[in-house]
Short mmCIF file of C-alpha atoms in Angstrom, two decimals:
data_model
loop_
_atom_site.label_atom_id
_atom_site.label_comp_id
_atom_site.label_asym_id
_atom_site.label_seq_id
_atom_site.Cartn_x
_atom_site.Cartn_y
_atom_site.Cartn_z
CA UNK A 1 109.77 139.66 85.35
CA UNK A 2 108.53 136.96 87.70
CA UNK A 3 110.87 134.05 87.98
CA UNK A 4 110.14 131.08 87.71
CA UNK A 5 111.19 127.12 88.30
CA UNK A 6 111.57 124.12 86.11
CA UNK A 7 111.85 120.24 86.31
CA UNK A 8 115.76 121.15 86.57
CA UNK A 9 115.33 123.23 89.36
CA UNK A 10 113.15 120.05 91.24
CA UNK A 11 115.77 117.78 90.58
CA UNK A 12 118.76 119.56 92.16
CA UNK A 13 116.67 120.38 95.04
CA UNK A 14 116.50 116.96 95.62
CA UNK A 15 119.73 116.04 94.76
CA UNK A 16 120.74 118.95 97.75
CA UNK A 17 117.85 117.31 100.38
CA UNK A 18 119.79 113.90 99.56
CA UNK A 19 122.98 115.41 100.30
CA UNK A 20 121.97 117.72 103.40
CA UNK A 21 120.45 114.29 104.75
CA UNK A 22 123.73 112.64 104.01
CA UNK A 23 125.76 114.75 105.47
CA UNK A 24 123.11 115.31 109.47
CA UNK A 25 122.08 111.48 108.85
CA UNK A 26 124.09 111.14 112.72
CA UNK A 27 122.39 114.39 114.12
CA UNK A 28 118.81 113.07 112.71
CA UNK A 29 119.46 109.67 114.33
CA UNK A 30 121.33 111.94 117.21
CA UNK A 31 117.97 113.48 118.31
CA UNK A 32 115.49 110.85 117.52
CA UNK A 33 117.74 108.57 119.34
CA UNK A 34 116.77 110.70 122.77
CA UNK A 35 112.70 110.65 121.87
CA UNK A 36 112.28 108.08 119.07
CA UNK A 37 114.02 104.72 118.11
CA UNK A 38 116.89 105.86 116.22
CA UNK A 39 116.07 105.19 113.07
CA UNK A 40 115.93 108.47 110.95
CA UNK A 41 118.88 109.74 110.20
CA UNK A 42 119.62 106.51 108.29
CA UNK A 43 115.86 105.87 106.97
CA UNK A 44 116.05 109.49 105.40
CA UNK A 45 119.13 108.71 104.26
CA UNK A 46 118.32 105.46 102.47
CA UNK A 47 115.43 107.30 100.70
CA UNK A 48 116.27 110.15 99.75
CA UNK A 49 119.61 108.50 97.80
CA UNK A 50 116.80 106.13 96.33
CA UNK A 51 115.61 109.53 95.37
CA UNK A 52 118.31 110.66 93.81
CA UNK A 53 119.59 107.81 91.85
CA UNK A 54 115.66 107.66 89.85
CA UNK A 55 115.91 111.22 89.35
CA UNK A 56 119.12 111.08 87.76
CA UNK A 57 118.78 107.89 85.94
CA UNK A 58 115.79 109.28 84.38
CA UNK A 59 114.42 112.48 85.03
CA UNK A 60 110.15 113.33 84.63
CA UNK A 61 109.72 116.35 82.61
CA UNK A 62 108.37 118.60 84.76
CA UNK A 63 108.80 119.79 88.35
CA UNK A 64 105.53 118.41 89.30
CA UNK A 65 106.30 114.95 87.81
CA UNK A 66 109.95 115.15 89.60
CA UNK A 67 108.20 115.49 92.98
CA UNK A 68 105.21 113.08 92.80
CA UNK A 69 108.08 110.86 91.81
CA UNK A 70 110.48 111.69 94.40
CA UNK A 71 107.56 110.94 96.89
CA UNK A 72 106.68 108.00 95.89
CA UNK A 73 110.26 107.24 95.66
CA UNK A 74 110.44 107.70 99.48
CA UNK A 75 107.14 105.63 100.06
CA UNK A 76 108.76 102.61 98.69
CA UNK A 77 112.11 103.13 100.53
CA UNK A 78 112.54 104.39 103.66
CA UNK A 79 110.52 102.38 105.89
CA UNK A 80 109.70 104.37 108.63
CA UNK A 81 106.48 106.69 109.59
CA UNK A 82 108.67 109.56 107.74
CA UNK A 83 108.22 107.90 104.42
CA UNK A 84 104.42 108.18 103.85
CA UNK A 85 104.54 111.69 105.43
CA UNK A 86 107.34 113.09 103.03
CA UNK A 87 105.84 110.98 100.25
CA UNK A 88 102.65 112.48 100.94
CA UNK A 89 104.26 115.70 101.02
CA UNK A 90 106.36 115.84 97.87
CA UNK A 91 103.28 113.76 96.08
CA UNK A 92 100.83 116.36 96.71
CA UNK A 93 102.38 118.83 96.16
CA UNK A 94 103.78 117.85 92.58
CA UNK A 95 100.16 116.68 92.11
CA UNK A 96 99.18 120.35 92.74
CA UNK A 97 101.96 121.28 90.30
CA UNK A 98 99.72 119.70 87.37
CA UNK A 99 102.13 119.29 84.51
CA UNK A 100 103.48 123.44 84.09
CA UNK A 101 106.86 123.33 82.69
CA UNK A 102 107.67 125.88 84.74
CA UNK A 103 106.56 127.77 88.01
CA UNK A 104 106.84 130.67 90.14
CA UNK A 105 107.72 130.66 94.18
CA UNK A 106 103.94 131.59 94.30
CA UNK A 107 102.79 128.65 92.24
CA UNK A 108 105.24 126.43 94.56
CA UNK A 109 103.74 127.93 97.91
CA UNK A 110 100.15 126.83 97.04
CA UNK A 111 101.36 123.07 96.21
CA UNK A 112 103.55 122.76 98.95
CA UNK A 113 100.57 124.09 101.32
CA UNK A 114 98.30 121.41 100.06
CA UNK A 115 101.17 118.50 100.37
CA UNK A 116 101.43 120.02 104.14
CA UNK A 117 97.55 119.46 104.29
CA UNK A 118 97.89 116.36 103.34
CA UNK A 119 100.25 115.36 105.87
CA UNK A 120 98.62 116.75 108.47
CA UNK A 121 95.73 115.08 107.53
CA UNK A 122 97.26 111.91 107.15
CA UNK A 123 99.10 111.81 110.95
CA UNK A 124 95.98 113.53 112.29
CA UNK A 125 98.36 116.01 113.78
CA UNK A 126 98.35 119.88 113.79
CA UNK A 127 101.40 122.51 114.28
CA UNK A 128 102.35 122.02 117.94
CA UNK A 129 102.15 118.65 118.20
CA UNK A 130 105.93 118.49 118.06
CA UNK A 131 106.46 116.86 114.71
CA UNK A 132 107.26 117.84 110.60
CA UNK A 133 104.39 120.16 110.86
CA UNK A 134 106.23 122.54 113.28
CA UNK A 135 108.61 123.64 110.85
CA UNK A 136 106.74 122.40 107.38
CA UNK A 137 104.10 125.05 108.51
CA UNK A 138 105.53 128.38 108.78
CA UNK A 139 107.95 127.45 106.19
CA UNK A 140 105.37 127.67 103.93
CA UNK A 141 104.07 130.76 105.12
CA UNK A 142 107.71 132.49 104.35
CA UNK A 143 108.00 131.15 100.97
CA UNK A 144 104.75 133.24 100.03
CA UNK A 145 108.05 136.16 101.03
CA UNK A 146 111.07 134.89 99.69
CA UNK A 147 113.22 130.91 99.44
CA UNK A 148 115.44 132.29 102.99
CA UNK A 149 112.45 133.13 104.83
CA UNK A 150 110.81 129.67 104.02
CA UNK A 151 113.99 128.40 105.09
CA UNK A 152 114.46 130.67 108.14
CA UNK A 153 111.12 130.23 109.46
CA UNK A 154 111.42 126.77 108.78
CA UNK A 155 114.49 126.12 111.01
CA UNK A 156 112.84 128.32 113.84
CA UNK A 157 109.89 126.13 114.04
CA UNK A 158 111.66 123.00 114.80
CA UNK A 159 113.88 125.20 117.26
CA UNK A 160 110.62 126.13 118.49
CA UNK A 161 110.03 122.02 119.57
CA UNK A 162 112.29 121.82 121.86
CA UNK A 163 109.75 122.79 124.90
CA UNK A 164 106.96 121.16 123.01
CA UNK A 165 105.55 117.96 124.57
CA UNK A 166 104.82 115.43 122.42
CA UNK A 167 100.96 114.71 121.35
CA UNK A 168 101.83 112.07 117.89
CA UNK A 169 104.10 109.23 117.61
CA UNK A 170 106.57 107.01 119.70
CA UNK A 171 107.73 110.13 121.09
CA UNK A 172 103.82 110.91 122.49
CA UNK A 173 104.36 107.63 124.89
CA UNK A 174 107.15 110.01 126.38
CA UNK A 175 104.95 112.59 127.77
CA UNK A 176 106.79 115.30 129.89
CA UNK A 177 110.37 113.10 128.24
CA UNK A 178 110.27 114.28 125.43
CA UNK A 179 110.35 117.70 126.28
CA UNK A 180 113.89 119.97 126.19
CA UNK A 181 114.35 117.76 122.85
CA UNK A 182 114.64 118.76 119.67
CA UNK A 183 111.90 116.98 116.80
CA UNK A 184 114.04 115.31 114.72
CA UNK A 185 110.72 115.26 111.75
CA UNK A 186 111.02 119.00 112.43
CA UNK A 187 114.60 119.13 111.94
CA UNK A 188 114.27 116.89 108.80
CA UNK A 189 111.57 119.10 107.26
CA UNK A 190 114.22 122.71 108.22
CA UNK A 191 116.99 120.73 106.11
CA UNK A 192 114.18 120.05 103.13
CA UNK A 193 113.73 123.98 102.86
CA UNK A 194 117.13 125.14 103.67
CA UNK A 195 118.18 123.07 100.33
CA UNK A 196 115.16 125.10 98.26
CA UNK A 197 116.92 127.83 99.17
CA UNK A 198 120.52 126.98 98.55
CA UNK A 199 119.80 125.97 94.57
CA UNK A 200 117.41 128.62 93.90
CA UNK A 201 120.44 131.21 95.77
CA UNK A 202 120.96 133.84 92.79
CA UNK B 1 89.65 76.60 97.03
CA UNK B 2 89.03 79.93 98.05
CA UNK B 3 87.26 81.57 95.43
CA UNK B 4 86.49 84.45 95.90
CA UNK B 5 86.84 84.84 99.26
CA UNK B 6 88.41 88.95 101.10
CA UNK B 7 91.81 88.64 101.12
CA UNK B 8 93.90 89.77 104.27
CA UNK B 9 97.02 90.44 104.82
CA UNK B 10 98.84 91.58 108.08
CA UNK B 11 101.48 94.45 108.40
CA UNK B 12 103.54 94.58 111.50
CA UNK B 13 106.94 96.40 112.08
CA UNK B 14 108.69 92.90 112.75
CA UNK B 15 108.69 90.13 110.44
CA UNK B 16 108.80 87.41 113.17
CA UNK B 17 105.09 89.63 114.24
CA UNK B 18 103.44 89.34 111.49
CA UNK B 19 104.58 85.90 110.47
CA UNK B 20 103.55 84.82 113.80
CA UNK B 21 100.44 86.56 114.33
CA UNK B 22 99.22 85.12 110.93
CA UNK B 23 100.40 81.24 112.28
CA UNK B 24 97.75 82.26 115.41
CA UNK B 25 95.36 82.65 112.83
CA UNK B 26 95.45 80.08 111.17
CA UNK B 27 95.80 77.72 114.17
CA UNK B 28 92.56 80.06 116.02
CA UNK B 29 90.05 80.04 112.94
CA UNK B 30 90.36 76.36 112.75
CA UNK B 31 89.40 73.34 110.38
CA UNK B 32 88.40 73.75 107.22
CA UNK B 33 89.62 75.43 104.21
CA UNK B 34 90.91 78.90 105.27
CA UNK B 35 90.63 82.37 102.99
CA UNK B 36 94.33 83.29 102.03
CA UNK B 37 96.03 85.68 104.42
CA UNK B 38 99.73 86.90 104.09
CA UNK B 39 102.53 88.60 106.26
CA UNK B 40 104.20 91.68 105.45
CA UNK B 41 106.44 92.41 108.32
CA UNK B 42 109.83 94.33 108.72
CA UNK B 43 110.84 97.05 106.45
CA UNK B 44 112.74 97.85 103.30
CA UNK B 45 115.95 96.40 104.75
CA UNK B 46 114.31 93.62 106.83
CA UNK B 47 114.82 95.17 109.88
CA UNK B 48 111.82 96.37 112.19
CA UNK B 49 109.64 98.88 110.25
CA UNK B 50 107.46 98.98 107.27
CA UNK B 51 107.57 97.91 103.72
CA UNK B 52 105.59 99.14 100.50
CA UNK B 53 105.96 96.74 98.71
CA UNK B 54 105.43 94.32 100.90
CA UNK B 55 102.48 95.33 101.90
CA UNK B 56 101.62 95.73 97.69
CA UNK B 57 103.40 91.94 97.12
CA UNK B 58 100.87 90.31 100.43
CA UNK B 59 97.88 92.29 99.15
CA UNK B 60 98.58 91.02 95.55
CA UNK B 61 99.52 87.01 96.81
CA UNK B 62 95.79 87.33 98.39
CA UNK B 63 93.81 88.85 95.98
CA UNK B 64 90.98 86.82 94.92
CA UNK B 65 88.65 89.52 93.35
CA UNK B 66 86.43 89.69 96.74
CA UNK B 67 88.97 92.52 98.20
CA UNK B 68 91.16 93.08 100.92
CA UNK B 69 91.26 93.36 104.36
CA UNK B 70 94.50 95.23 105.68
CA UNK B 71 95.46 95.25 109.33
CA UNK B 72 98.18 97.23 111.00
CA UNK B 73 100.17 97.17 114.24
CA UNK B 74 101.17 101.00 115.10
CA UNK B 75 102.86 104.22 113.25
CA UNK B 76 104.32 103.77 109.92
CA UNK B 77 102.28 100.56 108.96
CA UNK B 78 99.67 102.54 109.54
CA UNK B 79 101.06 105.76 107.71
CA UNK B 80 102.13 103.46 104.69
CA UNK B 81 99.17 101.95 104.21
CA UNK B 82 96.82 105.47 104.22
CA UNK B 83 99.22 106.71 101.48
CA UNK B 84 99.60 103.05 99.39
CA UNK B 85 95.21 103.15 99.61
CA UNK B 86 95.68 107.12 98.54
CA UNK B 87 97.85 106.31 95.85
CA UNK B 88 95.42 104.41 94.14
CA UNK B 89 96.98 102.18 91.72
CA UNK B 90 99.85 100.47 94.50
CA UNK B 91 97.29 97.87 95.71
CA UNK B 92 94.36 96.23 94.29
CA UNK B 93 91.12 97.42 93.83
CA UNK B 94 88.75 96.88 96.75
CA UNK B 95 91.62 97.03 99.58
CA UNK B 96 91.12 98.15 102.90
CA UNK B 97 92.77 99.25 105.91
CA UNK B 98 90.45 97.84 108.87
CA UNK B 99 90.61 99.78 112.27
CA UNK B 100 91.09 96.58 114.13
CA UNK B 101 93.13 95.24 117.05
CA UNK B 102 96.44 93.82 115.47
CA UNK B 103 96.10 89.88 116.85
CA UNK B 104 92.47 89.94 117.86
CA UNK B 105 91.29 91.64 115.09
CA UNK B 106 93.37 89.36 112.84
CA UNK B 107 91.52 86.15 114.04
CA UNK B 108 88.60 87.77 113.45
CA UNK B 109 88.65 88.89 110.02
CA UNK B 110 90.06 85.04 109.07
CA UNK B 111 87.28 83.40 110.72
CA UNK B 112 85.26 85.58 109.16
CA UNK B 113 86.79 85.77 105.61
CA UNK B 114 86.90 81.80 105.77
CA UNK B 115 82.94 82.06 106.52
CA UNK B 116 82.88 83.39 102.99
CA UNK B 117 81.84 86.86 104.52
CA UNK B 118 82.31 89.64 102.51
CA UNK B 119 84.96 92.54 102.90
CA UNK B 120 81.92 94.69 105.09
CA UNK B 121 81.96 91.48 107.02
CA UNK B 122 85.57 90.99 107.67
CA UNK B 123 85.89 95.05 108.42
CA UNK B 124 83.19 94.90 110.71
CA UNK B 125 84.46 91.51 112.66
CA UNK B 126 87.51 92.39 112.62
CA UNK B 127 86.80 95.84 114.70
CA UNK B 128 84.73 94.02 116.89
CA UNK B 129 87.32 92.78 118.61
CA UNK B 130 88.00 96.08 120.54
CA UNK B 131 84.68 96.08 122.06
CA UNK B 132 85.73 92.83 123.76
CA UNK B 133 87.34 94.20 127.72
CA UNK B 134 89.53 91.78 128.99
CA UNK B 135 89.12 92.65 132.90
#
């Protein structure tokens, strides 16, 4: 039988992301200090803490509604570019899930694929630009196989941004000097999929 | 009364920049009754960044029913306004992100809106500011 995931799994996913971002905020900010404006960790920590608090207070009834609520919260509270980008990812994915009470891994992959496409459109970026898309795109492909494969693909995608030259965002102003640094957005995207693998394991 | 004129929102990463550009635009647009212009600068914690709540509040403030032209500086300001517009119900109906240089566009937009131009005219005037080469 195919396993399905409900609103409670989505809430646990967002709580796990909040915990991971809290734990890794220092590292994200360090990465962002090298090629960005050194606020990625603090911004995401604030955003996902607000997401976790909102979801705990009033847990939505469907996984789609959980992601839409989380996305909206990120857009309102983050303050940097990662807010509208992650907000769009989750909100679009949530809308794609519709009002289904339970979804399969494949349905989640479809929804996240729509979310990733929306992120690319919003930021005008493609894989290879040294952005979160370099982790998100392989992660969604990996999700077709398993949650663990998605987490692995995201992590590998984030590591693969090191030799790239940034073509989007503030890092793009650095030109060649952006080479040799891991992209903070791709790194936080890997946390997102690590958290998903964590809450769906076993 | 600024009755049914287009409102203008200036979104910058910096509260000081947004407020100063609004002041500059008001000063240069000069004399008479100006269209409403609001500054939405800085992040949710008051530091550098973009606040969706400030932007939404500013847009409500200047909305008189004729549309709202939003001018932005860069990065997250652009993305936040686009995300709010995609959200559908966060900004007043007839709110548009205008593709324009921030300072020059703000002046052109305010002059045009104050003269009674509609949203298309305000957006066009602000965008045309890109065409003015300085050297």
